[in-house]
Amino acid sequence: MSQIKNLLWYLLPFGLNTITQLISLSVFTKYLSPSDFGFYALIIVYGTISVAIANAGLLNIYQRNFFEINTEERKNLLFSNIAFVISMLMVLSLLSYFIFDFIRIFFNLNSISVNWLLVGLNFLGIQSLNQFFFATLKNTYRAKEYSIFQILEKLLSFLFSLLFIIHYEFKFEGILLGQLISVTVLFLYFFLTQFEFSTRFHLGLLTSSLRLSIPLSVSNLVKVFGNQSDKYMIGYFNAVSGLGIYDIAQKIANLSFVFSTAIQNVYSPKVYKKLFSDHKNKFSEIGHYLTPFFFLVCFFSFVLSVFTEEIILIFTTDEYVQAIPIIMLLTILYCTHFFTKQPQLIFAKKTRLLSTISISVILLNILLNIFLIKIYGLFGAAYSTFISGIIYAVVYFYYAQKFVPIHWEKKKILFLYTFLIAGIVIVFILFYLNLNYNVRLLSKILLVVLYVFLAAHFNIINRKTIDNILSTCLKK
């Protein structure tokens, strides 16, 4: 019974945060224009790049090393990581202040004050600090605390943003302020409760982490550049309002990625433990163990895609109908990234290789963005992101299997992925042909039911696979 409760605690924040995000879209799209969302997106672009520099890839290495060091060393490493990132954020904030004129021109932020740029940067910076504490909760199987704090962050952000936008009549600035307050409250709580007087800055632990993280940080930084280049170029080559529509499309499609991450929080500690074990058949066990989780990710992505039209019409305004095909395309991509979430290359300490793959693919993404956005606008950005993202997933999967060969259940994986794509294509064709809505809705429901039926028929989901998922949440 405790295992079921832990699983529900891991998935609860995703469910509630999804509801909160949809309600936020419903409210904020009535008060904010696409241009407001566009300016917000540009500030987030700059902040995301800056925070990627400040973090230096330490979060991934902290999660990797967590099971190799004792409790006291974990606290010292956590404190050392936090201190390093805070120092980097202070330096980058000062630098941003002094070169703001250049930033404003380069990022097309002509009507934006430096204060709001710094609010956005520090919101993302403090949020990244909280991820170290969340990683600690996850790796110590404290599912209830993990979930409560995840929910609290989103709820506080929504309520404060609502206050600033409706009562004080802020625009995108209200969202930034709400987010900054929420992550700051959580960080202060974490900092005061997680560290003791005996906790100290440990240069040796930090240095050893940086040796692994710096090569990885290069790939992370390039990945961030690539992931944000589409938004930057839409804002540069097209109207900021177009960027606002694209940003909303990404937010909705990203629910698939966030769900996959929520599922990853459930299975990743056990995957790491199996990788570090000496069990003879561990790679086959991991592959069999991960199949039902891949089904959950595919199924959620499928439902999100086929009912995208309803989500847009219910939770936004008519201005955002253009986002529908973008959401469908990006959802397929984010589902595919289930395989890039497996820690094979980090486990094998192939961080340099990971950097090389990331840099190569991101450079391709930037080139595709330049070419396709000029021609197709925000749709070009979606095409570029999809093409480069699929290439990254394929190359990552190849090398991950080469060095740490998980024995995947290939037929089941292929079925799930093929049906996902085929079903989304069918729904898009029905939407494009503008068939009677009742026909479209009935077709969507039948496709979802058929997906579940066939998954059960081919023994992808059954009592045993459900037990595998439940057994993942170990007793405390």
Coordinates of C-alpha atoms in Angstrom, one line a residue:
M1 CA 0.0 0.0 0.0
S2 CA 2.9 2.4 0.8
Q3 CA 4.3 1.7 -2.7
I4 CA 1.1 2.8 -4.3
K5 CA 1.0 5.9 -2.2
N6 CA 4.5 6.8 -3.2
L7 CA 3.8 6.4 -6.9
L8 CA 0.7 8.6 -6.5
W9 CA 2.8 11.2 -4.7
Y10 CA 5.2 11.4 -7.5
L11 CA 2.5 11.8 -10.2
L12 CA 0.3 14.1 -8.1
P13 CA 2.3 17.3 -8.7
F14 CA 2.2 16.8 -12.4
G15 CA -1.5 16.4 -12.5
L16 CA -2.2 19.5 -10.3
N17 CA 0.5 21.5 -12.0
T18 CA -1.0 20.7 -15.4
I19 CA -4.4 21.9 -14.2
T20 CA -2.8 25.0 -12.8
Q21 CA -1.0 25.7 -16.1
L22 CA -4.2 25.3 -18.1
I23 CA -6.1 27.6 -15.8
S24 CA -3.3 30.1 -16.1
L25 CA -3.5 30.0 -19.9
S26 CA -7.2 30.5 -19.7
V27 CA -6.8 33.6 -17.5
F28 CA -3.6 35.1 -18.7
T29 CA -4.5 34.9 -22.5
K30 CA -7.5 37.1 -21.7
Y31 CA -5.3 39.8 -20.0
L32 CA -2.1 39.5 -22.0
S33 CA -1.6 39.8 -25.8
P34 CA 0.6 37.5 -27.9
S35 CA 3.2 40.3 -27.9
D36 CA 3.3 40.2 -24.1
F37 CA 4.0 36.5 -24.2
G38 CA 6.6 37.2 -26.8
F39 CA 8.5 39.6 -24.6
Y40 CA 8.2 37.2 -21.7
A41 CA 9.6 34.5 -23.9
L42 CA 12.6 36.6 -24.9
I43 CA 13.5 37.4 -21.3
I44 CA 13.3 33.7 -20.5
V45 CA 15.6 33.0 -23.5
Y46 CA 18.3 35.2 -22.1
G47 CA 17.8 33.9 -18.5
T48 CA 17.9 30.3 -19.6
I49 CA 21.2 30.8 -21.4
S50 CA 22.7 32.7 -18.4
V51 CA 21.6 30.0 -15.9
A52 CA 23.0 27.2 -18.0
I53 CA 26.4 29.0 -17.7
A54 CA 26.0 29.4 -14.0
N55 CA 25.1 25.8 -13.3
A56 CA 28.1 24.4 -15.2
G57 CA 26.4 21.0 -15.5
L58 CA 26.7 20.3 -11.8
L59 CA 23.1 19.1 -11.3
N60 CA 23.6 16.0 -13.6
I61 CA 26.8 15.1 -11.8
Y62 CA 25.3 15.6 -8.4
Q63 CA 22.6 13.1 -9.3
R64 CA 25.2 10.7 -10.6
N65 CA 27.5 10.9 -7.6
F66 CA 24.7 10.8 -5.0
F67 CA 24.8 7.0 -4.6
E68 CA 28.6 6.8 -4.4
I69 CA 29.2 9.1 -1.4
N70 CA 28.0 9.0 2.2
T71 CA 25.4 11.2 3.9
E72 CA 27.8 13.8 5.3
E73 CA 29.6 14.1 1.9
R74 CA 26.2 14.5 0.2
K75 CA 25.4 17.5 2.3
N76 CA 28.8 19.1 1.8
L77 CA 28.6 18.5 -1.9
L78 CA 25.1 20.0 -2.1
F79 CA 26.2 23.1 -0.1
S80 CA 29.3 23.5 -2.3
N81 CA 27.2 23.2 -5.5
I82 CA 24.7 25.8 -4.2
A83 CA 27.5 28.2 -3.2
F84 CA 29.2 27.9 -6.6
V85 CA 26.0 28.5 -8.6
I86 CA 25.0 31.5 -6.4
S87 CA 28.4 33.1 -7.0
M88 CA 28.1 32.6 -10.7
L89 CA 24.6 34.1 -10.7
M90 CA 25.8 37.2 -8.9
V91 CA 28.6 37.7 -11.5
L92 CA 26.2 37.2 -14.4
S93 CA 23.6 39.6 -12.9
L94 CA 26.2 42.3 -12.6
L95 CA 27.5 41.7 -16.1
S96 CA 23.9 41.8 -17.5
Y97 CA 23.3 45.1 -15.8
F98 CA 26.4 46.7 -17.3
I99 CA 26.0 45.4 -20.8
F100 CA 22.2 45.8 -20.9
D101 CA 22.2 48.2 -23.9
F102 CA 23.8 45.4 -26.0
I103 CA 21.4 42.8 -24.6
R104 CA 18.4 45.0 -25.3
I105 CA 19.4 45.4 -29.0
F106 CA 20.5 41.8 -29.6
F107 CA 17.4 40.3 -28.0
N108 CA 15.0 42.9 -29.4
L109 CA 13.9 44.1 -26.0
N110 CA 13.8 47.8 -26.8
S111 CA 10.8 48.6 -24.6
I112 CA 12.0 46.4 -21.6
S113 CA 13.7 47.7 -18.5
V114 CA 16.9 46.1 -17.2
N115 CA 15.0 45.4 -13.9
W116 CA 12.7 42.9 -15.6
L117 CA 15.6 41.2 -17.3
L118 CA 17.3 40.7 -13.9
V119 CA 14.0 39.5 -12.4
G120 CA 13.7 36.9 -15.1
L121 CA 17.4 35.8 -14.8
N122 CA 17.2 35.4 -11.0
F123 CA 13.8 33.6 -11.1
L124 CA 15.4 31.0 -13.4
G125 CA 18.6 31.0 -11.3
I126 CA 16.9 30.3 -8.0
Q127 CA 14.6 27.8 -9.6
S128 CA 17.8 25.9 -10.8
L129 CA 19.1 26.0 -7.2
N130 CA 15.9 24.3 -6.0
Q131 CA 16.5 21.5 -8.5
F132 CA 19.5 20.3 -6.3
F133 CA 17.1 20.0 -3.3
F134 CA 14.5 18.3 -5.4
A135 CA 17.1 15.8 -6.6
T136 CA 18.0 15.0 -3.0
L137 CA 14.4 14.3 -2.2
K138 CA 13.9 12.1 -5.2
N139 CA 17.1 10.1 -4.6
T140 CA 16.1 9.5 -0.9
Y141 CA 12.6 8.4 -2.0
R142 CA 10.9 11.2 -0.1
A143 CA 8.0 11.2 -2.6
K144 CA 5.5 13.0 -0.4
E145 CA 7.8 16.0 0.3
Y146 CA 8.9 16.2 -3.3
S147 CA 5.4 16.4 -4.5
I148 CA 4.2 18.9 -1.9
F149 CA 7.0 21.3 -2.7
Q150 CA 6.5 20.9 -6.5
I151 CA 2.8 21.8 -6.1
L152 CA 3.5 24.6 -3.7
E153 CA 6.0 26.3 -6.2
K154 CA 3.4 26.3 -9.0
L155 CA 0.5 27.3 -6.8
L156 CA 2.4 30.3 -5.3
S157 CA 3.6 31.3 -8.7
F158 CA 0.0 31.2 -10.1
L159 CA -1.5 33.1 -7.2
F160 CA 1.1 35.9 -7.0
S161 CA 1.0 36.3 -10.8
L162 CA -2.8 36.5 -10.7
L163 CA -2.5 39.2 -8.1
F164 CA 0.0 41.3 -10.0
I165 CA -1.8 40.9 -13.4
I166 CA -5.5 41.4 -12.3
H167 CA -5.2 43.7 -9.2
Y168 CA -2.0 45.7 -10.1
E169 CA -2.5 45.5 -13.9
F170 CA 0.9 44.3 -14.7
K171 CA 1.4 42.5 -18.0
F172 CA 4.1 39.9 -18.5
E173 CA 6.0 41.5 -15.6
G174 CA 3.3 40.0 -13.3
I175 CA 4.2 36.5 -14.3
L176 CA 7.9 37.1 -13.7
L177 CA 7.3 38.6 -10.3
G178 CA 5.0 35.7 -9.3
Q179 CA 7.5 33.1 -10.4
L180 CA 10.4 34.9 -8.6
I181 CA 8.5 35.1 -5.3
S182 CA 7.5 31.4 -5.4
V183 CA 11.0 30.0 -6.1
T184 CA 12.6 32.3 -3.5
V185 CA 10.2 31.2 -0.8
L186 CA 11.0 27.5 -1.5
F187 CA 14.7 28.2 -1.7
L188 CA 14.8 29.9 1.7
Y189 CA 12.9 27.0 3.3
F190 CA 15.2 24.4 1.7
F191 CA 18.4 26.2 2.7
L192 CA 17.3 26.7 6.3
T193 CA 16.1 23.1 6.8
Q194 CA 18.6 21.1 4.8
F195 CA 21.9 22.4 6.1
E196 CA 23.4 22.1 9.5
F197 CA 26.1 24.1 11.3
S198 CA 28.5 21.3 10.6
T199 CA 27.9 21.5 6.8
R200 CA 30.8 23.1 5.1
F201 CA 32.1 24.1 1.7
H202 CA 34.2 21.2 0.3
L203 CA 36.5 22.3 -2.5
G204 CA 37.7 18.8 -3.2
L205 CA 34.1 17.4 -3.8
L206 CA 33.2 20.5 -5.9
T207 CA 36.4 20.2 -8.0
S208 CA 35.9 16.5 -8.7
S209 CA 32.3 17.3 -9.8
L210 CA 33.5 20.1 -12.0
R211 CA 35.9 17.8 -13.8
L212 CA 33.0 15.8 -15.0
S213 CA 30.4 18.6 -15.3
I214 CA 32.4 21.2 -17.3
P215 CA 32.6 19.0 -20.5
L216 CA 28.9 18.2 -19.9
S217 CA 28.1 21.9 -19.3
V218 CA 29.4 22.7 -22.8
S219 CA 26.9 20.3 -24.3
N220 CA 24.2 21.7 -21.9
L221 CA 25.0 25.3 -22.9
V222 CA 25.0 24.5 -26.6
K223 CA 21.7 22.6 -26.1
V224 CA 20.2 25.6 -24.4
F225 CA 21.4 27.9 -27.3
G226 CA 19.8 25.5 -29.8
N227 CA 16.6 25.1 -27.8
Q228 CA 16.2 28.9 -27.4
S229 CA 17.4 29.9 -30.9
D230 CA 14.0 29.3 -32.4
K231 CA 12.4 31.8 -30.1
Y232 CA 15.1 34.3 -30.6
M233 CA 14.9 34.0 -34.4
I234 CA 11.1 34.2 -34.5
G235 CA 11.4 37.4 -32.5
Y236 CA 14.1 38.7 -34.9
F237 CA 12.6 37.6 -38.3
N238 CA 8.9 37.9 -37.4
A239 CA 6.6 39.9 -35.1
V240 CA 6.9 39.4 -31.4
S241 CA 3.2 38.3 -31.4
G242 CA 4.2 35.3 -33.5
L243 CA 6.7 34.4 -30.9
G244 CA 3.9 34.6 -28.3
I245 CA 1.8 32.1 -30.2
Y246 CA 4.8 29.8 -30.6
D247 CA 5.6 30.1 -26.9
I248 CA 2.1 29.0 -25.9
A249 CA 2.3 26.1 -28.3
Q250 CA 5.6 25.0 -26.6
K251 CA 4.1 25.4 -23.2
I252 CA 1.2 23.0 -24.1
A253 CA 3.4 20.5 -25.9
N254 CA 5.9 20.6 -23.1
L255 CA 3.4 19.0 -20.9
S256 CA 4.4 15.7 -22.6
F257 CA 8.1 16.4 -21.7
V258 CA 7.1 17.3 -18.1
F259 CA 5.1 14.2 -17.8
S260 CA 8.0 12.1 -19.0
T261 CA 10.2 13.8 -16.4
A262 CA 7.6 13.0 -13.7
I263 CA 7.8 9.4 -14.7
Q264 CA 11.6 9.6 -14.9
N265 CA 11.6 10.7 -11.2
V266 CA 9.8 7.4 -10.4
Y267 CA 12.1 5.0 -12.3
S268 CA 15.5 6.7 -12.5
P269 CA 16.8 5.9 -9.0
K270 CA 16.2 2.2 -9.6
V271 CA 17.8 2.3 -13.0
Y272 CA 20.9 3.9 -11.5
K273 CA 21.0 1.3 -8.8
K274 CA 20.7 -1.5 -11.4
L275 CA 23.5 0.1 -13.5
F276 CA 25.8 0.2 -10.5
S277 CA 25.0 -3.4 -9.5
D278 CA 26.9 -6.5 -10.5
H279 CA 23.8 -8.4 -11.6
K280 CA 24.5 -10.5 -14.7
N281 CA 21.2 -9.8 -16.5
K282 CA 20.9 -6.1 -15.4
F283 CA 20.6 -4.7 -19.0
S284 CA 17.7 -7.1 -19.9
E285 CA 16.0 -6.3 -16.6
I286 CA 16.3 -2.6 -17.2
G287 CA 14.8 -2.8 -20.7
H288 CA 11.9 -5.0 -19.6
Y289 CA 11.4 -2.7 -16.5
L290 CA 11.2 0.5 -18.7
T291 CA 8.7 -0.7 -21.2
P292 CA 5.5 0.1 -19.2
F293 CA 6.9 3.6 -18.4
F294 CA 7.4 4.2 -22.1
F295 CA 3.8 3.2 -22.6
L296 CA 2.7 5.8 -20.0
V297 CA 4.7 8.5 -21.8
C298 CA 3.4 7.5 -25.2
F299 CA -0.2 7.3 -24.0
F300 CA -0.1 10.7 -22.3
S301 CA 1.5 12.3 -25.4
F302 CA -1.1 10.7 -27.6
V303 CA -4.0 12.0 -25.6
L304 CA -2.5 15.4 -25.4
S305 CA -1.9 15.5 -29.2
V306 CA -5.3 14.2 -30.4
F307 CA -7.2 16.6 -28.0
T308 CA -5.0 19.7 -28.8
E309 CA -7.8 21.4 -30.6
E310 CA -10.1 21.2 -27.6
I311 CA -7.3 22.4 -25.3
I312 CA -6.7 25.5 -27.5
L313 CA -10.4 26.3 -27.9
I314 CA -11.2 25.9 -24.2
F315 CA -8.2 27.4 -22.5
T316 CA -7.0 30.1 -24.9
T317 CA -8.5 32.5 -27.5
D318 CA -9.0 32.2 -31.3
E319 CA -5.6 34.0 -31.8
Y320 CA -3.8 30.8 -30.8
V321 CA -5.4 28.3 -33.2
Q322 CA -2.2 28.4 -35.3
A323 CA -0.5 26.6 -32.4
I324 CA -2.4 23.3 -33.0
P325 CA -0.2 21.7 -35.6
I326 CA 2.9 22.9 -33.8
I327 CA 1.8 21.2 -30.6
M328 CA 1.1 17.9 -32.4
L329 CA 4.6 17.9 -34.0
L330 CA 6.5 18.9 -30.8
T331 CA 4.6 16.3 -28.7
I332 CA 6.0 13.5 -30.9
L333 CA 9.5 14.9 -30.4
Y334 CA 9.2 15.2 -26.6
C335 CA 7.9 11.6 -26.4
T336 CA 10.9 10.4 -28.4
H337 CA 13.2 12.1 -25.8
F338 CA 12.2 9.4 -23.4
F339 CA 15.3 7.6 -24.7
T340 CA 17.6 10.5 -24.2
K341 CA 16.5 10.7 -20.5
Q342 CA 18.2 7.4 -19.8
P343 CA 21.6 8.0 -18.1
Q344 CA 23.7 5.6 -20.1
L345 CA 26.3 8.1 -21.3
I346 CA 26.6 9.9 -18.0
F347 CA 27.0 6.5 -16.3
A348 CA 29.7 5.5 -18.7
K349 CA 31.4 8.9 -18.1
K350 CA 31.2 9.8 -21.8
T351 CA 30.4 13.5 -21.1
R352 CA 32.8 14.7 -23.8
L353 CA 31.1 12.5 -26.3
L354 CA 27.7 13.8 -25.1
S355 CA 29.0 17.4 -25.6
T356 CA 30.2 16.6 -29.1
I357 CA 26.8 15.1 -30.1
S358 CA 24.9 18.0 -28.6
I359 CA 27.1 20.7 -30.2
S360 CA 26.8 19.1 -33.6
V361 CA 23.0 18.7 -33.5
I362 CA 22.4 22.2 -32.0
L363 CA 24.5 23.8 -34.7
L364 CA 22.4 22.0 -37.2
N365 CA 19.3 23.3 -35.4
I366 CA 20.5 26.9 -35.5
L367 CA 21.2 26.6 -39.3
L368 CA 17.8 25.0 -39.9
N369 CA 16.2 27.8 -37.8
I370 CA 17.8 30.5 -39.9
F371 CA 16.7 28.9 -43.2
L372 CA 13.2 27.6 -42.2
I373 CA 12.0 30.5 -40.0
K374 CA 12.7 33.0 -42.8
I375 CA 10.4 30.9 -45.1
Y376 CA 7.8 29.4 -42.8
G377 CA 7.9 31.7 -39.7
L378 CA 6.8 30.1 -36.5
F379 CA 6.1 26.8 -38.3
G380 CA 9.6 26.8 -39.6
A381 CA 10.8 26.9 -36.0
A382 CA 8.7 23.8 -35.2
Y383 CA 10.1 22.0 -38.3
S384 CA 13.7 22.8 -37.3
T385 CA 13.2 21.8 -33.7
F386 CA 11.6 18.5 -34.7
I387 CA 14.2 17.5 -37.3
S388 CA 17.2 18.4 -35.1
G389 CA 15.6 16.8 -32.0
I390 CA 14.9 13.5 -33.8
I391 CA 18.5 13.4 -35.1
Y392 CA 19.8 14.1 -31.6
A393 CA 17.6 11.3 -30.2
V394 CA 18.8 8.8 -32.8
V395 CA 22.5 9.6 -32.4
Y396 CA 22.2 9.7 -28.6
F397 CA 20.5 6.3 -28.6
Y398 CA 23.2 4.8 -30.9
Y399 CA 26.1 5.7 -28.7
A400 CA 24.1 5.0 -25.4
Q401 CA 23.5 1.5 -26.6
K402 CA 27.1 1.1 -27.8
F403 CA 28.5 1.8 -24.3
V404 CA 25.7 0.7 -22.0
P405 CA 23.5 -1.7 -24.1
I406 CA 20.0 -1.7 -22.5
H407 CA 18.1 -4.7 -24.0
W408 CA 14.9 -2.9 -25.1
E409 CA 11.7 -4.9 -25.9
K410 CA 11.9 -3.8 -29.5
K411 CA 8.6 -5.0 -30.9
K412 CA 6.6 -3.4 -28.1
I413 CA 8.5 -0.2 -28.3
L414 CA 8.1 0.0 -32.1
F415 CA 4.3 -0.7 -31.9
L416 CA 3.8 2.1 -29.3
Y417 CA 5.8 4.6 -31.2
T418 CA 4.3 3.8 -34.6
F419 CA 0.7 4.0 -33.4
L420 CA 1.5 7.3 -31.7
I421 CA 2.7 8.9 -34.9
A422 CA 0.0 7.3 -37.1
G423 CA -2.8 8.4 -34.8
I424 CA -1.6 11.9 -34.6
V425 CA -1.3 12.1 -38.4
I426 CA -4.9 10.9 -38.8
V427 CA -6.2 13.5 -36.3
F428 CA -4.2 16.3 -38.1
I429 CA -5.7 15.3 -41.5
L430 CA -9.2 15.3 -40.1
F431 CA -8.5 18.8 -38.6
Y432 CA -6.9 20.1 -41.9
L433 CA -9.9 18.8 -44.0
N434 CA -12.2 20.6 -41.5
L435 CA -14.6 17.6 -41.3
N436 CA -17.7 17.9 -39.0
Y437 CA -16.5 18.3 -35.4
N438 CA -18.6 15.5 -34.1
V439 CA -17.0 13.1 -36.5
R440 CA -13.5 14.4 -35.5
L441 CA -14.3 14.0 -31.8
L442 CA -15.7 10.5 -32.2
S443 CA -12.6 9.5 -34.2
K444 CA -10.3 10.8 -31.5
I445 CA -12.1 8.9 -28.7
L446 CA -12.0 5.7 -30.8
L447 CA -8.3 6.1 -31.4
V448 CA -7.5 6.5 -27.7
V449 CA -9.6 3.4 -26.8
L450 CA -8.0 1.4 -29.6
Y451 CA -4.5 2.4 -28.4
V452 CA -5.2 1.0 -24.9
F453 CA -6.9 -2.1 -26.3
L454 CA -4.0 -3.0 -28.6
A455 CA -1.5 -2.3 -25.9
A456 CA -3.3 -4.8 -23.7
H457 CA -3.8 -7.3 -26.5
F458 CA 0.0 -7.3 -27.3
N459 CA 0.7 -7.8 -23.6
I460 CA 2.4 -4.4 -23.2
I461 CA 0.2 -3.5 -20.3
N462 CA -1.1 -6.2 -17.9
R463 CA -1.2 -6.9 -14.2
K464 CA 2.5 -7.7 -14.1
T465 CA 3.6 -4.4 -15.8
I466 CA 1.3 -2.4 -13.5
D467 CA 3.0 -4.2 -10.5
N468 CA 6.4 -3.3 -12.0
I469 CA 5.4 0.4 -12.0
L470 CA 4.0 0.2 -8.5
S471 CA 7.0 -1.7 -7.1
T472 CA 9.3 1.1 -8.4
C473 CA 8.3 3.4 -5.5
L474 CA 10.4 1.7 -2.8
K475 CA 9.5 1.9 0.8
K476 CA 11.2 4.6 2.8

